[in-house]
XYZ file of C-alpha atoms in Angstrom:
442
model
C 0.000 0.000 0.000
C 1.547 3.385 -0.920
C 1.857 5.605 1.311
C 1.673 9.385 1.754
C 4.297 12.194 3.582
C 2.105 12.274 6.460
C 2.824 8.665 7.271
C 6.327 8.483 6.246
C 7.810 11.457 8.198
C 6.712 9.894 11.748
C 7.875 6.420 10.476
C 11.205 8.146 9.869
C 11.467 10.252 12.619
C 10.396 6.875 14.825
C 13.447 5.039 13.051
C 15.892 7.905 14.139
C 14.546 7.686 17.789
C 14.932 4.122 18.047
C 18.414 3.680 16.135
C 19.711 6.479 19.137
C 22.734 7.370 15.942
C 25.128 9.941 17.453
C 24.878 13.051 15.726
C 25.774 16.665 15.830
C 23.173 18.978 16.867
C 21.595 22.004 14.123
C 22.760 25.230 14.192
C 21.682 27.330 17.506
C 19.227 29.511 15.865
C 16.995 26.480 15.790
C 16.495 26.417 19.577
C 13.186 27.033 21.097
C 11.384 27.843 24.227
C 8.148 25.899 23.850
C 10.502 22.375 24.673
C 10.510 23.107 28.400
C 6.831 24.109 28.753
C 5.627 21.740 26.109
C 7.185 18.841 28.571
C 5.690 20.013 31.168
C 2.453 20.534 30.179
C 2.474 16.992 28.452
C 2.993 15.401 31.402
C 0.377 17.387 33.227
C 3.521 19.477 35.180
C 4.807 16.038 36.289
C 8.427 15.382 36.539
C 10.325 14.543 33.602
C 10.843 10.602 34.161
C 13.839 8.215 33.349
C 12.320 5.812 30.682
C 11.130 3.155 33.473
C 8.465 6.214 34.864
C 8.970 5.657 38.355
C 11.331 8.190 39.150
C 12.975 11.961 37.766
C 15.912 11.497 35.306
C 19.494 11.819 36.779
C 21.818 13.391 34.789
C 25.159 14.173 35.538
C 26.686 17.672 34.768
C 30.652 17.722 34.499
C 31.708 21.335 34.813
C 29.996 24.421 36.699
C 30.937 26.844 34.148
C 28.201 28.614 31.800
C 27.318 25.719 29.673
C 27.098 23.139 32.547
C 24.961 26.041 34.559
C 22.471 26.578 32.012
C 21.531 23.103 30.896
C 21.628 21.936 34.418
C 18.480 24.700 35.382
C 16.925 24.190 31.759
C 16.566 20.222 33.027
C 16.024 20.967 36.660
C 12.902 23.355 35.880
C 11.942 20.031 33.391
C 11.942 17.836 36.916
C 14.871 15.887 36.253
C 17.281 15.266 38.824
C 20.360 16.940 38.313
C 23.915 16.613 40.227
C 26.380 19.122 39.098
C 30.250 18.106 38.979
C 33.262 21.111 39.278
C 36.766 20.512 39.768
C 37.079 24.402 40.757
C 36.151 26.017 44.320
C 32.865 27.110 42.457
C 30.699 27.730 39.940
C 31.656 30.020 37.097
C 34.010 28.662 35.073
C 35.777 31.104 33.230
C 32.899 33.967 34.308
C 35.406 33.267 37.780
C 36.075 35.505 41.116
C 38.751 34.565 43.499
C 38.251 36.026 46.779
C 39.505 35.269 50.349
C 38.371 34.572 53.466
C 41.232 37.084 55.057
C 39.902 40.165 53.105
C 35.995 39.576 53.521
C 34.501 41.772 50.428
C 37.685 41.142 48.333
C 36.815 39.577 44.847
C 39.035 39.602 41.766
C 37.232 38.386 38.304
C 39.768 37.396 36.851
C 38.291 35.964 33.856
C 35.748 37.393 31.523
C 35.144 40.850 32.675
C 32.179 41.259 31.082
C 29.874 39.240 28.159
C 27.463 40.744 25.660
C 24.130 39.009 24.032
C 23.164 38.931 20.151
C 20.667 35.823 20.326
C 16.902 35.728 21.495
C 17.466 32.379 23.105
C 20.403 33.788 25.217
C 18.117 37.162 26.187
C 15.469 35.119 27.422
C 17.975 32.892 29.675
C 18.940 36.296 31.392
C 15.724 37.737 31.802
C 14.873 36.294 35.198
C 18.402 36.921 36.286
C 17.975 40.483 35.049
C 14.839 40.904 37.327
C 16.523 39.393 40.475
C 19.913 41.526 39.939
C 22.261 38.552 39.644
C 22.758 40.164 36.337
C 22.791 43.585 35.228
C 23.583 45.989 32.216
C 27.143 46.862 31.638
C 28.054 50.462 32.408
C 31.474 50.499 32.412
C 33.886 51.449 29.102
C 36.041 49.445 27.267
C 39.090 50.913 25.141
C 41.695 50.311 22.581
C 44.990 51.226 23.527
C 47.589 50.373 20.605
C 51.084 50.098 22.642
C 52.761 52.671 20.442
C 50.390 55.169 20.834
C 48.654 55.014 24.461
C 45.415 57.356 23.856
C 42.700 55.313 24.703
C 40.005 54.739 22.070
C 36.671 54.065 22.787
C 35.639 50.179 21.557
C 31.722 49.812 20.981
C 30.938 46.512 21.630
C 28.998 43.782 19.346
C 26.022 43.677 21.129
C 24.252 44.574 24.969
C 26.727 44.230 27.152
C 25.969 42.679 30.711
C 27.900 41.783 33.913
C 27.039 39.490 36.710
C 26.301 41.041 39.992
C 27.729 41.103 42.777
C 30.698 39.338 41.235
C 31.240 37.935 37.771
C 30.041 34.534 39.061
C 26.935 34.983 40.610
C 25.110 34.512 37.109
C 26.254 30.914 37.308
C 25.987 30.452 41.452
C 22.045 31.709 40.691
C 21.599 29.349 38.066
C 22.514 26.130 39.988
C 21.029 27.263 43.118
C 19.280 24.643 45.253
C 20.743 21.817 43.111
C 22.947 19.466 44.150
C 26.450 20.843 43.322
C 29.835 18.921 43.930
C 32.401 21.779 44.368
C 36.140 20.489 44.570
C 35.202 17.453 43.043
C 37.299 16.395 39.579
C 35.453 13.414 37.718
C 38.357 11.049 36.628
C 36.293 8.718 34.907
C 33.239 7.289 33.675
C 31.876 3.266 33.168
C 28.507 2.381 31.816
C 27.227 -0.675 34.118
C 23.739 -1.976 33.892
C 22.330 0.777 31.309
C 23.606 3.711 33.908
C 26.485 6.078 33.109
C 28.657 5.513 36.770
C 30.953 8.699 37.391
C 34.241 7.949 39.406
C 37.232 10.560 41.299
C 40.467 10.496 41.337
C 40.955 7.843 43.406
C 38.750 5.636 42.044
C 35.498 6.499 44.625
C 32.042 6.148 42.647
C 30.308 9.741 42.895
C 26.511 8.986 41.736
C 25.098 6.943 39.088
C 22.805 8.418 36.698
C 20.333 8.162 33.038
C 22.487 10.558 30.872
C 25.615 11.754 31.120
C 26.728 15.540 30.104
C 30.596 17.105 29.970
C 30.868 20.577 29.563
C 34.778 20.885 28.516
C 36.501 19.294 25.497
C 39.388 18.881 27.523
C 38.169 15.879 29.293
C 38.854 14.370 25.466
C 41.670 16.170 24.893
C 45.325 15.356 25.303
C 45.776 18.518 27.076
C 44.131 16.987 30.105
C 46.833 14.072 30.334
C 49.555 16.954 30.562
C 47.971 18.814 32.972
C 46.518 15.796 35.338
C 48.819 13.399 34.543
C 45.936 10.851 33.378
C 44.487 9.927 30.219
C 41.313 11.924 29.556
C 37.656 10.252 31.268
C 36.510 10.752 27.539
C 39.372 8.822 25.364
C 39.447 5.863 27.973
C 35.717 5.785 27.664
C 35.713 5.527 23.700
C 38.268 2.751 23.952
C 35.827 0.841 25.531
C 32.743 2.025 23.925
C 33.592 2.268 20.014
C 30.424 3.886 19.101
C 31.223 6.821 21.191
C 34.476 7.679 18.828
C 32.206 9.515 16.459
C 31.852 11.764 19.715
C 35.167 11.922 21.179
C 37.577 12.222 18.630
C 36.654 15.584 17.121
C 37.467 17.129 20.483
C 41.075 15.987 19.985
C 41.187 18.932 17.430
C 39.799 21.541 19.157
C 42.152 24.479 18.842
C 42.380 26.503 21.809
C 44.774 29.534 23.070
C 45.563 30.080 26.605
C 45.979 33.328 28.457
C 48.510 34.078 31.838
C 46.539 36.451 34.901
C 48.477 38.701 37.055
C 45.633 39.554 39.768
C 45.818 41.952 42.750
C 43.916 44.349 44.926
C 44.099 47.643 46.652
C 42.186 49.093 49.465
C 40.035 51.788 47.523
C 41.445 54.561 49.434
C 45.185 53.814 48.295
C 43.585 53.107 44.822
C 42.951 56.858 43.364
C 45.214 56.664 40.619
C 43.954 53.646 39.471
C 40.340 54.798 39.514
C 41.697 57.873 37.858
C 41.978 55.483 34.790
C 39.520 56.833 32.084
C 38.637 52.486 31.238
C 37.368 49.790 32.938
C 38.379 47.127 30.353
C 41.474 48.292 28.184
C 42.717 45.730 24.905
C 46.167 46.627 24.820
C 47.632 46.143 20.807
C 51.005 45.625 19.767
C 52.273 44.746 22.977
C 54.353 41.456 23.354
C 53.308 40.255 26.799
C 50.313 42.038 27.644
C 46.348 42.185 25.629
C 44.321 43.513 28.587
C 44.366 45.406 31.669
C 41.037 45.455 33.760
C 39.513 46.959 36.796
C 36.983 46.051 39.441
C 35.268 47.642 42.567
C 34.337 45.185 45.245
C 33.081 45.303 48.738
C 31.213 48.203 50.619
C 28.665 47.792 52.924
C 30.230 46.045 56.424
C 32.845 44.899 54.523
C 36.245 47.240 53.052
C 36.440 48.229 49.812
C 38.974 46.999 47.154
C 39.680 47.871 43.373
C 41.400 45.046 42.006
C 43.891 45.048 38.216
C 44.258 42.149 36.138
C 46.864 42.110 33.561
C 46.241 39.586 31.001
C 48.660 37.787 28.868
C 48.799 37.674 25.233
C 48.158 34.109 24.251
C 52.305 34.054 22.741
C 53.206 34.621 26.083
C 51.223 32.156 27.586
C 52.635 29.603 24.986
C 56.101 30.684 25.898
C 55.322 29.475 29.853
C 52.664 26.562 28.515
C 54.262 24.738 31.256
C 53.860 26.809 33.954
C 50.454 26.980 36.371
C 49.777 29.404 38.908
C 49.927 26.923 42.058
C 47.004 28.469 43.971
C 45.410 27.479 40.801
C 42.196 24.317 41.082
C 44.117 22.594 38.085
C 47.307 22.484 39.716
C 45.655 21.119 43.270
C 44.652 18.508 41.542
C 46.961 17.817 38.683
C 50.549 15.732 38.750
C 52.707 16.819 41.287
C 55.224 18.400 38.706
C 53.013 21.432 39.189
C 53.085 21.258 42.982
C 57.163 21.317 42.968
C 59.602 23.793 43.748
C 61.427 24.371 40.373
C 57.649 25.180 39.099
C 56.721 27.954 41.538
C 60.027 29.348 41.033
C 59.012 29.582 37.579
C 55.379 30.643 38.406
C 57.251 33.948 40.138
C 59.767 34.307 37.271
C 56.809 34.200 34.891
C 55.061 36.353 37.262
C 57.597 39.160 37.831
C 57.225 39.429 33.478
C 54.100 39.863 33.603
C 54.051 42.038 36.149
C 56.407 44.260 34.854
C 54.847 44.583 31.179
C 51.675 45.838 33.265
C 53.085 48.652 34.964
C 54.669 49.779 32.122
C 51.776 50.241 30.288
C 50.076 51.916 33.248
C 53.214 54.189 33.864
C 53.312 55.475 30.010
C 49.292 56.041 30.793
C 50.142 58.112 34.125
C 49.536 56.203 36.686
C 51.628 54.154 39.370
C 49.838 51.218 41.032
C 49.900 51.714 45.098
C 51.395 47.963 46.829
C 48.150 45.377 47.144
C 46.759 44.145 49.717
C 45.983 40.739 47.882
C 48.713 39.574 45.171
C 49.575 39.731 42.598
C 48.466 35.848 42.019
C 49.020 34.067 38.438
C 46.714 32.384 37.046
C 46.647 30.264 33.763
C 43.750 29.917 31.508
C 44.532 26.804 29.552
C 42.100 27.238 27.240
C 40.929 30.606 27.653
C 39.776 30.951 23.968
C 38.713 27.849 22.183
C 37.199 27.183 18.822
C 35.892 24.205 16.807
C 33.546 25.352 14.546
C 31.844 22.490 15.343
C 28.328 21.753 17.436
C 27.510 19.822 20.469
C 27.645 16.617 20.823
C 24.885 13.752 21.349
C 24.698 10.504 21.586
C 20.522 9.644 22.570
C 21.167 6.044 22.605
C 23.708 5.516 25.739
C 22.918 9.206 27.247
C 25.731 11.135 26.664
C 26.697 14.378 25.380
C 30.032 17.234 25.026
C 28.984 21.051 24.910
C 30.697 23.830 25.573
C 32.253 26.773 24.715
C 34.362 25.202 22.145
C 31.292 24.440 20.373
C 30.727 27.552 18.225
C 32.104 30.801 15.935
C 31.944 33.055 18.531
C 34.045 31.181 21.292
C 36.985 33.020 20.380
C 35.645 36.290 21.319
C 36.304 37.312 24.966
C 32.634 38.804 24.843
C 30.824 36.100 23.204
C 32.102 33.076 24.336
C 30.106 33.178 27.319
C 26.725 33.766 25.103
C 28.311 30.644 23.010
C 28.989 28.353 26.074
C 25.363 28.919 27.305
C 23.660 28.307 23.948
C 25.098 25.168 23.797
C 24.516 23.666 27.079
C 20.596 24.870 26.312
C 20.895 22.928 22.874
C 21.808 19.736 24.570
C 19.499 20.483 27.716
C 16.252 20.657 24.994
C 17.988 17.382 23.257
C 18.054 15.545 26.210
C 14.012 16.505 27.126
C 12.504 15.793 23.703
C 14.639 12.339 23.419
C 13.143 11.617 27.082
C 9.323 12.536 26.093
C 9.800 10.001 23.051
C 10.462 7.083 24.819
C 7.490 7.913 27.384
């Protein structure tokens, strides 16, 4: 009996279910917001179940940073059942803040100082953050400063630009909050026993089982993490044993990325008037061989002090020059091989430092000004992958429950302002994956 494109589409579309293929995911402008309520409302505002209906889904989210923060509360608003996994003292990611518990109010973002939005999808994501302050519109002004020239020039920026608020990562700390987050906590590797993805430490000790699976770095598929940890990535030891999942893992082998060296420290904001005197907030420093930025922050007030912190950040050559060299206070070097840990490398760490250090305070003397002595720092810190790019899309596999996003997985991740828009797109393209594979095997 012949039969007509009303019937074939669902029998295809019922073949692609069932077969679970891996597969990349369409391009971003494709995401919607009816998923999440359309779920819901299907199942009468139920929970979104695990495919035996008797309990929420449990998925595991490796990484706290943007991408891992955003699908996590796109799934947890969906009912699942959602554990999230960071290595790092908290959630942010690269939207980071270091304080410390000796200057209460202190807080450095050392990161991305700010990140901008061009996509509806990303817009609506901040709305509610928007209305409860832990975001807020950008006011500061970002320059161009060309190193042979030093009049700063006014740089528009692509976009509405936003910050989080208080500190750059409060955007992610409100996303995750109330779920059950991990902090400290590195995921070494992962086994699939008895149709459940099993997540293990470093030392072997099983940290939760759960339905799907979802890693928010390509570096836990990259060879990069075997020189930092020591280890051979979770991801590539997983593909050995699970063949199918190659079509996922290997592509993050070429992921290019470029790293980027932090000299942080803070002042007491009454030894800080030259600094403030600064006509920038955010300055992109040209032509310089060590240093591409120089950034300010206010923090505290209140009951607590107040400080206004300087980062000087690295151009990524002279983070490739020291590729070898962590900051030790660092969460990668805690938990990494104990090359990092060693003497010889925090002598380098302060070598490196004193460099970087010194191509900062040049640029600020041939702008005027002479930093007062901090109260915090200066610290390094190394980005690894500060800027990453793939050109490629998440990641999916609907059959075993697995999936890669992140901000590697777009154009814009090279952009210090977009990559943060990028990182949370993605982790809301695999979130709406993982609902609308659920709701078809209900």
């Amino acid at each position: 009996m012949l039969r007509g494109p009303r019937t074939i589409i669902p029998l295809l579309l019922l073949v692609l279910v069932e077969t679970g293929r891996c597969f990349m995911l369409p391009p971003r402008r494709a995401i919607g917001t009816g998923i999440m309520r359309g779920t819901r409302a299907a199942a009468g505002g139920a929970a979104c179940m695990s495919s035996d209906e008797k309990e929420p889904m449990r998925v595991g989210v490796v990484g706290a940073g943007v991408a891992g923060c955003a699908l996590a509360k796109k799934l947890t608003e969906a009912g699942a059942h959602v554990t999230v996994f960071e290595m790092g003292r908290g959630a942010g990611g690269r939207m980071a803040t270091r304080k410390t518990r000796d200057r209460p109010g202190l807080a450095i973002n050392h990161g991305a100082p700010l990140f901008v939005a061009t996509q509806d999808a990303f817009r609506e994501m901040l709305a509610p953050l928007l209305a409860t302050g832990a975001v807020t519109k950008w006011q500061g002004r970002v320059v161009d400063i060309d190193d042979g020239d030093f009049r700063p020039k006014a740089r528009a920026l692509e976009g509405e630009g936003y910050v989080s608020s208080p500190d750059m990562n409060s955007m992610c700390e409100a996303l995750v909050d109330g779920l059950d987050k991990r902090f400290g906590t590195q995921v070494a590797a992962i086994e699939r026993a008895d149709r459940e993805w099993v997540l293990f430490g470093k030392d072997h000790n099983e940290l939760g089982r759960f339905d799907w699976c979802v890693f928010t770095s390509h570096t836990c598929g990259h060879t990069r993490w075997q020189q930092v940890f020591g280890f051979a990535p979770p991801l590539c030891t997983l593909a050995d044993k699970e063949p199918a999942l190659k079509q996922i893992v290997e592509p993050l082998q070429s992921v290019e990325s470029q790293a980027v060296m932090v000299a942080m420290m803070a002042f007491k904001k009454e030894d800080a008037n030259a600094i403030l005197s600064l006509d920038f907030d955010v300055a992109h420093v040209t032509n310089h061989p060590a240093l591409s930025r120089v950034v300010r922050h206010e923090s505290g007030g209140g009951e607590h002090e107040s400080f206004v912190s300087l980062c000087f950040h690295s151009t990524p050559e002279f983070a490739k020059k020291y590729e070898f060299v962590y900051g030790s206070t660092s969460a990668a070097a805690k938990l990494s091989a104990d090359k990092w840990k060693s003497e010889e490398n925090k002598m380098k760490e302060q070598e490196v430092l004193a460099e970087l250090m010194a191509a900062g305070k040049e640029v600020l003397l041939k702008l005027a000004v002479e930093a007062p002595t901090p109260v915090f720092g200066p610290v390094l810190h190394r980005w690894g992958s500060a800027f990453t790019y793939s050109g490629d899309s998440p990641r999916v596999d609907e059959r075993l429950g697995l999936a890669v996003c992140g901000d590697f997985a777009g154009q814009e991740s090279m952009d210090i302002y977009r990559g943060v828009e990028s990182a949370a797109l993605s982790g809301l393209q695999v979130a709406q994956t993982i609902l609308s594979s659920t709701r078809a095997r209900l």
